[in-house]
CSV table of C-alpha atoms in Angstrom, one decimal:
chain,number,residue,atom,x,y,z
A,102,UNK,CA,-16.4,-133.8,-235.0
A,103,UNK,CA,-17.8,-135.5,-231.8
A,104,UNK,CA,-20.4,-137.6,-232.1
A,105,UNK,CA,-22.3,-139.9,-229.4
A,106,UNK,CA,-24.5,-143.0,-229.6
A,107,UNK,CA,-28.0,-143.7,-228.0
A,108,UNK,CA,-29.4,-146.8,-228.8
A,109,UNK,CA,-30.7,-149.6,-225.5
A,110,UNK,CA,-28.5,-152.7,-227.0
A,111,UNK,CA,-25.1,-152.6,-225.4
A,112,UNK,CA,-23.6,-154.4,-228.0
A,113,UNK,CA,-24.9,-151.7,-230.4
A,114,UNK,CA,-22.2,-149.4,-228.5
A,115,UNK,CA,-19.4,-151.6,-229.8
A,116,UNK,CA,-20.3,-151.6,-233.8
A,117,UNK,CA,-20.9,-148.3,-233.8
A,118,UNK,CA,-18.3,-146.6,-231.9
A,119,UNK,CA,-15.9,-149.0,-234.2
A,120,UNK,CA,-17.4,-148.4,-237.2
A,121,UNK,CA,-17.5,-144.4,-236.7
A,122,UNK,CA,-14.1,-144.8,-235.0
A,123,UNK,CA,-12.4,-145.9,-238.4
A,124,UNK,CA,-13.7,-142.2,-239.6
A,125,UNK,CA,-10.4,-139.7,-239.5
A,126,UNK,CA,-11.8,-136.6,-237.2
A,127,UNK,CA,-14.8,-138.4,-236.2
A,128,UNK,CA,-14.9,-139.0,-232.4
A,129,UNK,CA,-17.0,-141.2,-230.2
A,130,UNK,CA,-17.2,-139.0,-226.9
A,131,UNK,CA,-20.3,-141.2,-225.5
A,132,UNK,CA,-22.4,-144.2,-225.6
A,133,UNK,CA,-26.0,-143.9,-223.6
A,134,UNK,CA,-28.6,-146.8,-223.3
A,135,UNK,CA,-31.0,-143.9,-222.6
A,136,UNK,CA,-32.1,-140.6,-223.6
A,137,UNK,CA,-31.8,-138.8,-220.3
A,138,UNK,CA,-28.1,-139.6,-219.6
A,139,UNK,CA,-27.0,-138.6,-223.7
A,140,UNK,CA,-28.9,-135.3,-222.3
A,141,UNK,CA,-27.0,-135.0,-219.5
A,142,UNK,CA,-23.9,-135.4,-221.0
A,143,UNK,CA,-24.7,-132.7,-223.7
A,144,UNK,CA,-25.2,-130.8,-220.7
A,145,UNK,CA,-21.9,-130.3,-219.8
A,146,UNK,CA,-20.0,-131.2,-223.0
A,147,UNK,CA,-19.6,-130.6,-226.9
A,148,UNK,CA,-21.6,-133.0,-229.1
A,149,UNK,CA,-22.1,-131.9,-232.6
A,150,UNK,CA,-24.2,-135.5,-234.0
A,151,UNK,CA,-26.0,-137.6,-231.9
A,152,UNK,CA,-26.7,-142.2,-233.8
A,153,UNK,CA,-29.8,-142.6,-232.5
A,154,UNK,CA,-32.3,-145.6,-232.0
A,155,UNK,CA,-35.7,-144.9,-232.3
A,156,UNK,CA,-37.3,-147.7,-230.5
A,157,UNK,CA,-36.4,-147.1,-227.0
A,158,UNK,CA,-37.9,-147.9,-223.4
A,159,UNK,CA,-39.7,-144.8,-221.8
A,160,UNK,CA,-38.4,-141.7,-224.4
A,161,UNK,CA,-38.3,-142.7,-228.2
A,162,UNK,CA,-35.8,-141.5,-230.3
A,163,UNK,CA,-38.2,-139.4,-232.4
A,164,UNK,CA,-39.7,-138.0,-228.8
A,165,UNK,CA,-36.2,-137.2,-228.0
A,166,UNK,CA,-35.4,-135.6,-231.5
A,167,UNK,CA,-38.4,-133.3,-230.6
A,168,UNK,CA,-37.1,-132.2,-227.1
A,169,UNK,CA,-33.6,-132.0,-228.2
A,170,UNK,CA,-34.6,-129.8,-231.2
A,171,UNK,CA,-35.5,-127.0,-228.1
A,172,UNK,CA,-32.4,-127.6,-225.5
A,173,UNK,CA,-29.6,-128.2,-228.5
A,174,UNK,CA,-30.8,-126.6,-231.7
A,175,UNK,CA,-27.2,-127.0,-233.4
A,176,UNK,CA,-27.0,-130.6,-232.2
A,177,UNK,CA,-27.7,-132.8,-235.4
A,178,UNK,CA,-29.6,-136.2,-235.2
A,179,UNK,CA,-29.1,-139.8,-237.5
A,180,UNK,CA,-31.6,-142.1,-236.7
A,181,UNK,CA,-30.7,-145.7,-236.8
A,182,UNK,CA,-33.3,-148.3,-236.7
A,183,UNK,CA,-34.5,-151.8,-237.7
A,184,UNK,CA,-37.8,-150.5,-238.7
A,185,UNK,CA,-38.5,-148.0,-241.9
A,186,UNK,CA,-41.9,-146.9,-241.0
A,187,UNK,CA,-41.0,-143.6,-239.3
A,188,UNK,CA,-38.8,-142.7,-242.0
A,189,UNK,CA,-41.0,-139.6,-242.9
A,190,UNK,CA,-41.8,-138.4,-239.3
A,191,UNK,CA,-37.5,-138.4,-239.0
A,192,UNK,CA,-37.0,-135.9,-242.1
A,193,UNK,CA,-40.2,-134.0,-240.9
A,194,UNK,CA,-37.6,-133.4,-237.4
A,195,UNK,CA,-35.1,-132.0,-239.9
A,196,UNK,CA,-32.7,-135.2,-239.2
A,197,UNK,CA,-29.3,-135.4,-241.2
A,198,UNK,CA,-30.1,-138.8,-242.3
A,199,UNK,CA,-32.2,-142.4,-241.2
A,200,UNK,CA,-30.2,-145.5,-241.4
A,201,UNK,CA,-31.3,-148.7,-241.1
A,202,UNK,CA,-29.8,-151.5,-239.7
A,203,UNK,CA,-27.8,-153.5,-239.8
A,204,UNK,CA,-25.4,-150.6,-240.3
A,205,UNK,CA,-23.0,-150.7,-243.5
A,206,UNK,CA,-20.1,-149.4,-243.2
A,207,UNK,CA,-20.8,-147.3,-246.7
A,208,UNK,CA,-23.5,-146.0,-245.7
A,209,UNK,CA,-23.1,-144.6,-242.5
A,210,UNK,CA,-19.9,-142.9,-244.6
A,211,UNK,CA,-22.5,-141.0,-246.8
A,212,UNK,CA,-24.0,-140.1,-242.9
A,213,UNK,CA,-20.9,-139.0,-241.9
A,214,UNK,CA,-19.6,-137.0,-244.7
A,215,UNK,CA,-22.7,-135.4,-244.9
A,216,UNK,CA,-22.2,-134.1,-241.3
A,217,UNK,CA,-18.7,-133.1,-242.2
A,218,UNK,CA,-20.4,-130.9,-245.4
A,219,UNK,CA,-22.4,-129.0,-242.9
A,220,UNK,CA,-19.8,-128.0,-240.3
A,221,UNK,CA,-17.8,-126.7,-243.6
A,222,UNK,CA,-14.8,-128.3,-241.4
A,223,UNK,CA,-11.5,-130.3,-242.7
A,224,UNK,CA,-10.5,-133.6,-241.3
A,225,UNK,CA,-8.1,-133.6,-238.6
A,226,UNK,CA,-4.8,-135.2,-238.4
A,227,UNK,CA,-3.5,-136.4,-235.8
A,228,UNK,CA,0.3,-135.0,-234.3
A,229,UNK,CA,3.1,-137.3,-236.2
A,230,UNK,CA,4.7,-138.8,-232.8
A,231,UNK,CA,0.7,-140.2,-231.7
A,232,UNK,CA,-0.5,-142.4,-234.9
A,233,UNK,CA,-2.7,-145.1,-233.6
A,234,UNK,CA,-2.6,-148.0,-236.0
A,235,UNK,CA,-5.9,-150.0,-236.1
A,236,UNK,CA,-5.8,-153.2,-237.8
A,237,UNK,CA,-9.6,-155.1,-239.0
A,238,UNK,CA,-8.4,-158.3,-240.0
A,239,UNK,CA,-11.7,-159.8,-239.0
A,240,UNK,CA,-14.2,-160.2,-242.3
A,241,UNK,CA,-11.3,-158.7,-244.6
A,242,UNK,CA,-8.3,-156.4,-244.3
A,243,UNK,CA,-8.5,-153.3,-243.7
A,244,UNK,CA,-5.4,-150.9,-241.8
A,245,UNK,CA,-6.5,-147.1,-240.4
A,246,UNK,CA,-4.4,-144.8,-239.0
A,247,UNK,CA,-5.1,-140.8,-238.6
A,248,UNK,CA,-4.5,-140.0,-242.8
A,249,UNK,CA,-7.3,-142.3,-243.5
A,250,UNK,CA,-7.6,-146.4,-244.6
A,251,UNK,CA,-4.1,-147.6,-246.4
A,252,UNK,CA,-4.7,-148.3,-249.8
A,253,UNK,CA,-3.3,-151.6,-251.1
A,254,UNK,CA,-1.3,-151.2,-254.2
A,255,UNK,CA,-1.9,-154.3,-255.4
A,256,UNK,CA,-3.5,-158.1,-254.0
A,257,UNK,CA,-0.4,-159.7,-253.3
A,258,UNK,CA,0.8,-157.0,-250.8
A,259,UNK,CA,-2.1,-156.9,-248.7
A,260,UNK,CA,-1.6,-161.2,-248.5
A,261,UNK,CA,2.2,-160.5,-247.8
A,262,UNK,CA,0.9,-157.8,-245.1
A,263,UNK,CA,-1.6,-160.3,-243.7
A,264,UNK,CA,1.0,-163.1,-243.3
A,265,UNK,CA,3.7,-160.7,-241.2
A,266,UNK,CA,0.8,-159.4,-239.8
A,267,UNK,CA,-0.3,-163.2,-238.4
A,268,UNK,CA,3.3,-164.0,-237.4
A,269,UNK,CA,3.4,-161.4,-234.9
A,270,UNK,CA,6.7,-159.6,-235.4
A,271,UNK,CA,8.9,-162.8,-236.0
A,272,UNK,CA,11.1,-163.0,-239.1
A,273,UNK,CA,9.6,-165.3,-241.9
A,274,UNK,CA,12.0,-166.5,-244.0
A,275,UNK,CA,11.9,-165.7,-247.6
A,276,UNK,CA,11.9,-169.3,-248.4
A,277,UNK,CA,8.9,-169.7,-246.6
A,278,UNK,CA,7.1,-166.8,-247.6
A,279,UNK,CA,7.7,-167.7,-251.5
A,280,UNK,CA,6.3,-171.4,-250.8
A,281,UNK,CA,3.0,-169.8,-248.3
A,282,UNK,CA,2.3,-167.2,-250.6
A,283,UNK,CA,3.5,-167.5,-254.1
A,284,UNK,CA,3.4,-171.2,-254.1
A,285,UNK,CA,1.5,-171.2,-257.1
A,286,UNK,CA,4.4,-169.5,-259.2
A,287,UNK,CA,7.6,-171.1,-260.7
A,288,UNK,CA,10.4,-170.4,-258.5
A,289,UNK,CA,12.2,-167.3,-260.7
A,290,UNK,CA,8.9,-165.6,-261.1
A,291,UNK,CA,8.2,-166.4,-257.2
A,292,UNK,CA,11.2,-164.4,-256.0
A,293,UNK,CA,10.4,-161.9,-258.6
A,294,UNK,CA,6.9,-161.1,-257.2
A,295,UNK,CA,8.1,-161.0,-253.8
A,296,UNK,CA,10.3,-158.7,-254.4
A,297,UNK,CA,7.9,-156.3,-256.1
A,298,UNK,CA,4.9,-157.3,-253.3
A,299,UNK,CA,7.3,-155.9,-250.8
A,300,UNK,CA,8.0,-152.9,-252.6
A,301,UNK,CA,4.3,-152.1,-253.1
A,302,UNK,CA,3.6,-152.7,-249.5
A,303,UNK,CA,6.2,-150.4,-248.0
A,304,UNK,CA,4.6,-147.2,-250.6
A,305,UNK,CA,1.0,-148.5,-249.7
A,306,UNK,CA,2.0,-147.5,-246.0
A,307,UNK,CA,4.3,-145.0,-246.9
A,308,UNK,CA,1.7,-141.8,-246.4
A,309,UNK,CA,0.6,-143.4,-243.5
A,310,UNK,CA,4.4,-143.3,-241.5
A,311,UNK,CA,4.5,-146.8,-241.5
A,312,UNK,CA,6.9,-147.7,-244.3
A,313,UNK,CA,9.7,-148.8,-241.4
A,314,UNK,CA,7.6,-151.5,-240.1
A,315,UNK,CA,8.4,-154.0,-243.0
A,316,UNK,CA,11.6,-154.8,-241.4
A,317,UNK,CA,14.1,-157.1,-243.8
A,318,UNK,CA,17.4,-158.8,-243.2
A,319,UNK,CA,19.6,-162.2,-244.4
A,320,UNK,CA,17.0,-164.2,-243.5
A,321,UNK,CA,13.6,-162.9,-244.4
A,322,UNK,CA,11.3,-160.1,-243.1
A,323,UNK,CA,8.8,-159.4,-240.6
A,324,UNK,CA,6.4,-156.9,-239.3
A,325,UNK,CA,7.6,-154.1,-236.2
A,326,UNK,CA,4.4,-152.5,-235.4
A,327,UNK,CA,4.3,-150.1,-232.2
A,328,UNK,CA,1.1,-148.3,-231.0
A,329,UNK,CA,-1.4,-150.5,-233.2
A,330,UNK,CA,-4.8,-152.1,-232.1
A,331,UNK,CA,-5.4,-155.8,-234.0
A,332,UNK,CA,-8.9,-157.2,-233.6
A,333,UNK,CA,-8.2,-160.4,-233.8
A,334,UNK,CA,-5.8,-160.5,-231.0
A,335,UNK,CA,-8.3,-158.3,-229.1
A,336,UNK,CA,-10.8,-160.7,-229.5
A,337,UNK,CA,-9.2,-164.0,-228.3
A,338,UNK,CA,-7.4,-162.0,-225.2
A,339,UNK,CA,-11.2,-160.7,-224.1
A,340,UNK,CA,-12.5,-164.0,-224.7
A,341,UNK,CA,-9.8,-165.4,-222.4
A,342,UNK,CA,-10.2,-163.1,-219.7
A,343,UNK,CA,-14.5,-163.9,-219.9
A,344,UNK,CA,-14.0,-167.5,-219.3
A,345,UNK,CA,-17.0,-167.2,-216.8
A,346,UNK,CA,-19.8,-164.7,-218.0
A,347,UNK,CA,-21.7,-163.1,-215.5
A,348,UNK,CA,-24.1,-159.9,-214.8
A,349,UNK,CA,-20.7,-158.1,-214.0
A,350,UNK,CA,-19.1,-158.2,-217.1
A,351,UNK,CA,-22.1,-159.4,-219.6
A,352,UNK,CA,-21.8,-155.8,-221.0
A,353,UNK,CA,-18.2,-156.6,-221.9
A,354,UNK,CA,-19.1,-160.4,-223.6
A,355,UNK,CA,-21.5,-158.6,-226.0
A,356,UNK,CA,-19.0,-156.1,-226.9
A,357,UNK,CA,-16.8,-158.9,-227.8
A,358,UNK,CA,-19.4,-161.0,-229.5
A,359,UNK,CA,-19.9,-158.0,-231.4
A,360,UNK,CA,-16.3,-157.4,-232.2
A,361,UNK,CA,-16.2,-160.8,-234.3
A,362,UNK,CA,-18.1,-159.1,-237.7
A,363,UNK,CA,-16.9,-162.0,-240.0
A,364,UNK,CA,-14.1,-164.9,-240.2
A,365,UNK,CA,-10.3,-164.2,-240.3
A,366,UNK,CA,-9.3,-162.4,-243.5
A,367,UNK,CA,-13.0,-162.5,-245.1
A,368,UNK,CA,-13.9,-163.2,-248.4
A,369,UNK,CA,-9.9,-162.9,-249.1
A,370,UNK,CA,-10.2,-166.9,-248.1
A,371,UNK,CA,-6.1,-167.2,-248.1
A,372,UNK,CA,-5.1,-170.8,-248.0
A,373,UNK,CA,-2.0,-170.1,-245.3
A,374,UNK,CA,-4.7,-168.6,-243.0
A,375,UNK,CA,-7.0,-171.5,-242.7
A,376,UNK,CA,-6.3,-173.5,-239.5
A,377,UNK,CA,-5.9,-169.8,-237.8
A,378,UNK,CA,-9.6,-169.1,-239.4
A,379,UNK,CA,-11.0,-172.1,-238.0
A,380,UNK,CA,-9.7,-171.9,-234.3
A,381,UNK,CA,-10.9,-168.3,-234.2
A,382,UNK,CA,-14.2,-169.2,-235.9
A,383,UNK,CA,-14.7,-172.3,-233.1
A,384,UNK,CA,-13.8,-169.9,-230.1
A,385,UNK,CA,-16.1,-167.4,-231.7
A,386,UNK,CA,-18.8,-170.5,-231.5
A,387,UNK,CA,-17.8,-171.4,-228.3
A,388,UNK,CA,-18.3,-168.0,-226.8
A,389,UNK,CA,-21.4,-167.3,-228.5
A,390,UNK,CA,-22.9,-170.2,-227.0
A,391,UNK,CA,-21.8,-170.0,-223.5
A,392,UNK,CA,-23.4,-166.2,-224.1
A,393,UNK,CA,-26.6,-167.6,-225.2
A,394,UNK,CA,-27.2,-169.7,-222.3
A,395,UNK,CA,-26.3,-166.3,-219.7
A,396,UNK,CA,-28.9,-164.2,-222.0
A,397,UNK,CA,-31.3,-167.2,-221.8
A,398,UNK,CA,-31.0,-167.5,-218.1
A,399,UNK,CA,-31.8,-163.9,-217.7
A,400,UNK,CA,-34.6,-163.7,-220.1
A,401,UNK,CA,-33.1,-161.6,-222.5
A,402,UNK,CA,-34.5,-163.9,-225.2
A,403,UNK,CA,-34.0,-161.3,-228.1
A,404,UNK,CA,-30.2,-160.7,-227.9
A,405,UNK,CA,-29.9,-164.8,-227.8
A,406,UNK,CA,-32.2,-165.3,-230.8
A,407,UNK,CA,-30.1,-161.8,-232.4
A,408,UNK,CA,-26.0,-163.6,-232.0
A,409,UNK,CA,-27.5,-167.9,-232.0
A,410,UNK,CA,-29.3,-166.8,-235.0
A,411,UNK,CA,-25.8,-164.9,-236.7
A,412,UNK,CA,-24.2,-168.3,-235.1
A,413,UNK,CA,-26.5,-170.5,-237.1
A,414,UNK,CA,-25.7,-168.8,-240.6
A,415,UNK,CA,-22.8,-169.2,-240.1
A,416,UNK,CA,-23.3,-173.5,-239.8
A,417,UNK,CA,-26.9,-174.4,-240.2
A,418,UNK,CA,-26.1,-178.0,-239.2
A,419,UNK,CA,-24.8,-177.3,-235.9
A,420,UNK,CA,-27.0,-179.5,-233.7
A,421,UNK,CA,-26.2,-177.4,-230.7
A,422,UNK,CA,-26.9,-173.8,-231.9
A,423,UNK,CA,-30.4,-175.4,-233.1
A,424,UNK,CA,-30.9,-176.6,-229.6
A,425,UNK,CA,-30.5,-173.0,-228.0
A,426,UNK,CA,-32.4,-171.7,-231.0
A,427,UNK,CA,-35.5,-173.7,-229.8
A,428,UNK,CA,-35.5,-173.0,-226.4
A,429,UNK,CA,-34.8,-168.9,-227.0
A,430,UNK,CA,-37.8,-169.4,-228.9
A,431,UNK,CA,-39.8,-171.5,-227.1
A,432,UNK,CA,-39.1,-168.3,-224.2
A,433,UNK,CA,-40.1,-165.8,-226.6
A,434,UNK,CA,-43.3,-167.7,-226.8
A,435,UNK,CA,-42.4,-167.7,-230.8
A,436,UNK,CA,-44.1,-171.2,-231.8
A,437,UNK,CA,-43.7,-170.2,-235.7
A,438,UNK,CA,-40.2,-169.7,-235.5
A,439,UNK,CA,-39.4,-172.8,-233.5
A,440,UNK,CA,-41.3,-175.1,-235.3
A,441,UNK,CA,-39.6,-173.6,-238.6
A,442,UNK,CA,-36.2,-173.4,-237.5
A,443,UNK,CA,-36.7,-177.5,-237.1
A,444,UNK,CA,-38.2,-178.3,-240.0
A,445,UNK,CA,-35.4,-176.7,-241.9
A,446,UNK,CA,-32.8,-178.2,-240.3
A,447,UNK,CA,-34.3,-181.7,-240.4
A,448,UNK,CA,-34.7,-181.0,-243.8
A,449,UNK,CA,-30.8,-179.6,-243.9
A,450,UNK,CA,-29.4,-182.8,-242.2
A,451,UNK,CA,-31.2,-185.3,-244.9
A,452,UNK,CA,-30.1,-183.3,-247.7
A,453,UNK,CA,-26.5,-182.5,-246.7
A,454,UNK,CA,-25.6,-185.5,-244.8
A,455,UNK,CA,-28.5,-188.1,-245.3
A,456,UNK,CA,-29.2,-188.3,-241.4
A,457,UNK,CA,-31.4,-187.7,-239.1
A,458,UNK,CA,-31.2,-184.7,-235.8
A,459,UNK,CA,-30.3,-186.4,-232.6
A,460,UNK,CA,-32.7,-188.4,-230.7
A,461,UNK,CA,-31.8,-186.4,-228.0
A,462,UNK,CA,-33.0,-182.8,-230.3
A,463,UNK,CA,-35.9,-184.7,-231.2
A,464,UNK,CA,-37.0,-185.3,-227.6
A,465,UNK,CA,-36.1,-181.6,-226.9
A,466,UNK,CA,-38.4,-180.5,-229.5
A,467,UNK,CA,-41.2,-182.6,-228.5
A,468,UNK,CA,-40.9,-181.2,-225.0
A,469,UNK,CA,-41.3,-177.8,-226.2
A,470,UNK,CA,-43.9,-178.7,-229.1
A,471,UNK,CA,-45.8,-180.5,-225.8
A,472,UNK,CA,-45.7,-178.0,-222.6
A,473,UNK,CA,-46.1,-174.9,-225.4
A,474,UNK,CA,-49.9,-177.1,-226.2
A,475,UNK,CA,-50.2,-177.3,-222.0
A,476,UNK,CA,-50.0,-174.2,-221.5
């Protein structure tokens, strides 16, 4: 099923052609920041469902839903959209479905099997010889190939999977793996679970043709994966090669701000994988920041506020996220929100740490509080 997305954030693009992308037969054949080049594409190639924004510079989505419904009568639409109040207007249009963001990955699997119902189609595998491995390791654990996710037989196999999976193809020796990962076992029941995690893991990938990659010997195992797409990696080699953001490849920064969805491993929180977590979680901070101050610079005030605000969640006692906070909205003109976002954090510092912000903050927010009563 071929699908493209129209929606005027960039960094839209990037969550939704990877969260479609994990769908087995579902394929991403365009992204559009406007209405007229999604048309011309459908012009000259096979779409069957078009993700579409609704509030959009010169043609909304619903105005386009309305033209479309005359040039491309088979094409099916899904609006997605921050804002529920056209919600009846969309299923008036006869759309599939109306999502609102931000997009969840279960829901947009109700959009997609819905689309599959209608075209009365089975999935499509892929040939044997060309299996893609994709690997989400960022905000949980997840492993996708053409048959679909791989489904983890039991907790401590998707750990022991994670841990080859963060020692890149070296052998870990057993001793080691018992102490990282079962550490909290006596030492006969330690070798005992190992023994059994590795067993699981092998028939969790075993439909997928990946059984061969848990690779033993004397010493220990390791994971041999060929063909296979890992976030993480992905992430810290863009964010290397971005060192200096500018208009040339800002498109490609928000892709990869938008490619860190959560910290390494998620909610799984495993104990081996913290330093890892927190140097991927500071680059991510880094980046962001250095992003912020680009957007800021070119007045893009809303897709600063959007990541320094994801940012600040993340750490609402990070002086220096507060400090772009204020000035994106001090740009936007947004005196509520600036005044607010300092109170609160004031109010965060005396309660958490019993200090007070920075007399340099505090002259910042002054200078704002003052020329925004100038003006």
């Amino acid at each position: 099923m071929k699908v493209i997305v129209i929606d005027d954030e960039p960094a839209m693009h990037y969550i939704m052609s990877r969260l479609l992308g994990k769908f087995p037969g579902v394929e991403v054949v365009g992204c559009f920041e406007d209405t007229v080049s999604a048309v011309r594409h459908m012009e000259e190639h096979e779409v069957h469902v078009a993700y579409v924004d609704i509030s959009m510079p010169r043609e909304t989505g619903i105005q386009f839903a309305e033209r479309i419904a005359q040039l491309h009568p088979d094409l099916h639409i899904v609006f997605v959209t921050s804002n529920d109040e056209y919600a009846l207007h969309a299923f008036e249009l006869a759309a599939l479905d109306y999502i609102m963001k931000p997009v969840m990955p279960e829901r947009l699997e109700m959009s997609v099997n819905r689309a599959r119902a209608l075209f009365h189609s089975r999935e499509t595998a892929e040939e044997p010889d060309a299996n893609p491995v994709r690997i989400y390791a960022l905000g949980g654990l997840e492993v996708q190939t053409a048959h679909g996710s791989v489904k983890w037989i039991s907790r401590k196999s998707a750990e022991l999977f994670g841990y080859l999976l963060l020692h890149q193809g070296r052998v870990v020796s057993r001793v080691r793996i018992i102490a990282d990962v079962f550490g909290d076992m006596p030492p006969s029941n330690a070798e005992k679970y190992l023994n059994t995690s590795v067993y699981h893991l092998r028939k969790a990938l075993d439909p997928h043709g990946l059984k061969s990659i848990v690779q033993s010997d004397s010493e220990g195992y390791r994971l041999h994966i060929v063909n296979a797409s890992i976030d993480f990696i992905a992430f810290e080699e863009n964010v290397k090669r971005l060192a200096e953001i500018e208009s040339s490849n800002l498109e490609q920064a928000l892709e990869s701000e938008a490619q860190y969805v959560g910290d390494l491993f998620g909610e799984r929180g495993f104990g081996w994988a913290l330093s890892d977590m927190e140097r991927l979680s500071a680059l991510y901070a880094a980046f962001v920041k250095k992003l912020a101050k680009v957007l800021l610079e070119r007045h893009e005030e809303e897709t600063a506020v959007r990541m320094l605000n994801k940012l600040f969640n993340r750490n609402e006692l990070d002086e220096e996220t507060v400090e772009l906070l204020l000035y994106a909205y001090a740009a936007k003109k947004d005196q509520a929100s600036l005044a607010k976002l300092y109170r609160n954090f004031v109010k965060g510092l005396r309660l958490e740490l019993g200090i007070d912000p920075s007399k340099e903050l505090e002259a910042v927010y002054a200078r704002l509080q003052a020329s925004w009563h100038a003006g």
